[in-house]
XYZ file of C-alpha atoms in Angstrom:
99
model
C 96.998 92.643 91.042
C 100.117 91.470 92.824
C 100.579 94.160 95.457
C 99.707 97.598 96.758
C 102.350 99.780 98.361
C 100.993 102.613 100.510
C 103.793 105.181 100.434
C 101.951 107.600 102.765
C 101.713 104.892 105.434
C 105.403 104.174 104.971
C 106.176 107.838 105.526
C 104.000 107.900 108.652
C 105.877 104.866 110.009
C 109.056 106.970 110.119
C 107.313 110.122 111.419
C 107.207 111.849 108.042
C 104.267 113.236 106.117
C 103.387 113.026 102.476
C 100.185 113.160 100.447
C 98.347 109.936 99.727
C 100.300 107.846 97.232
C 99.709 104.176 96.514
C 101.656 102.089 94.021
C 99.514 99.387 92.403
C 101.545 96.524 90.937
C 99.917 94.107 88.522
C 100.644 91.831 85.626
C 99.830 88.694 83.723
C 102.435 85.915 83.434
C 101.034 84.976 79.999
C 102.190 88.407 78.781
C 105.279 88.930 80.940
C 107.018 85.618 80.345
C 107.298 86.096 76.552
C 109.004 89.438 77.211
C 111.521 87.724 79.479
C 112.027 84.995 76.889
C 113.033 87.700 74.400
C 115.324 89.395 76.927
C 115.780 88.295 80.535
C 116.483 91.941 81.478
C 112.760 92.580 81.052
C 112.391 90.907 84.439
C 113.819 94.045 86.051
C 111.025 96.253 84.711
C 108.101 93.843 84.843
C 105.460 94.097 86.460
C 103.226 96.939 85.357
C 102.882 99.701 87.944
C 100.558 102.648 88.396
C 101.104 105.265 91.079
C 97.848 106.725 92.364
C 98.788 109.981 94.057
C 97.236 113.142 95.398
C 98.728 116.287 93.912
C 97.189 119.563 95.051
C 93.843 117.891 95.714
C 93.789 116.121 92.341
C 94.124 112.373 91.990
C 96.885 111.581 89.521
C 97.513 108.262 87.742
C 101.209 108.082 86.938
C 102.775 105.262 84.949
C 105.460 104.450 82.446
C 104.488 103.430 78.926
C 105.276 99.875 77.854
C 107.605 101.214 75.140
C 109.553 103.220 77.726
C 109.531 100.305 80.148
C 111.282 98.027 77.654
C 113.770 100.676 76.466
C 117.288 99.353 76.928
C 116.215 95.754 76.330
C 115.882 93.792 73.121
C 112.162 93.235 73.728
C 110.192 94.002 70.570
C 107.693 96.742 71.519
C 105.503 95.730 68.568
C 105.180 92.131 69.784
C 101.641 90.958 70.493
C 102.275 90.656 74.242
C 103.589 94.253 74.404
C 100.540 95.518 72.524
C 98.295 93.638 74.956
C 100.206 95.137 77.917
C 99.661 98.610 76.473
C 95.958 97.887 76.064
C 95.631 96.529 79.602
C 97.381 99.576 81.038
C 95.119 101.913 79.039
C 91.978 100.045 80.103
C 92.953 99.949 83.768
C 93.853 103.644 83.943
C 90.747 104.698 81.980
C 88.533 102.697 84.347
C 90.322 104.084 87.420
C 90.019 107.638 86.109
C 86.235 107.278 85.969
C 86.011 106.303 89.653
């Protein structure tokens, strides 16, 4: 994990309210660098992100698929690193959903 961004705390810092929402940013350079080697524009959409948010009392895990993330680049979504990214995202969100 590279960072956590607490959006609710950010809102509170400017005297605004919002439900709990934390962006979790993570990645693995062994997977991300090959994507950037295929197309440097991938650097704009890397790292992987999951928004953990409260919506009407339900915890939601919101994220963009790897295929969608690389849309508009020449990154091959069937490349081994992209498949591994998809698997990592699925594993992380499945584990988080159990907690």
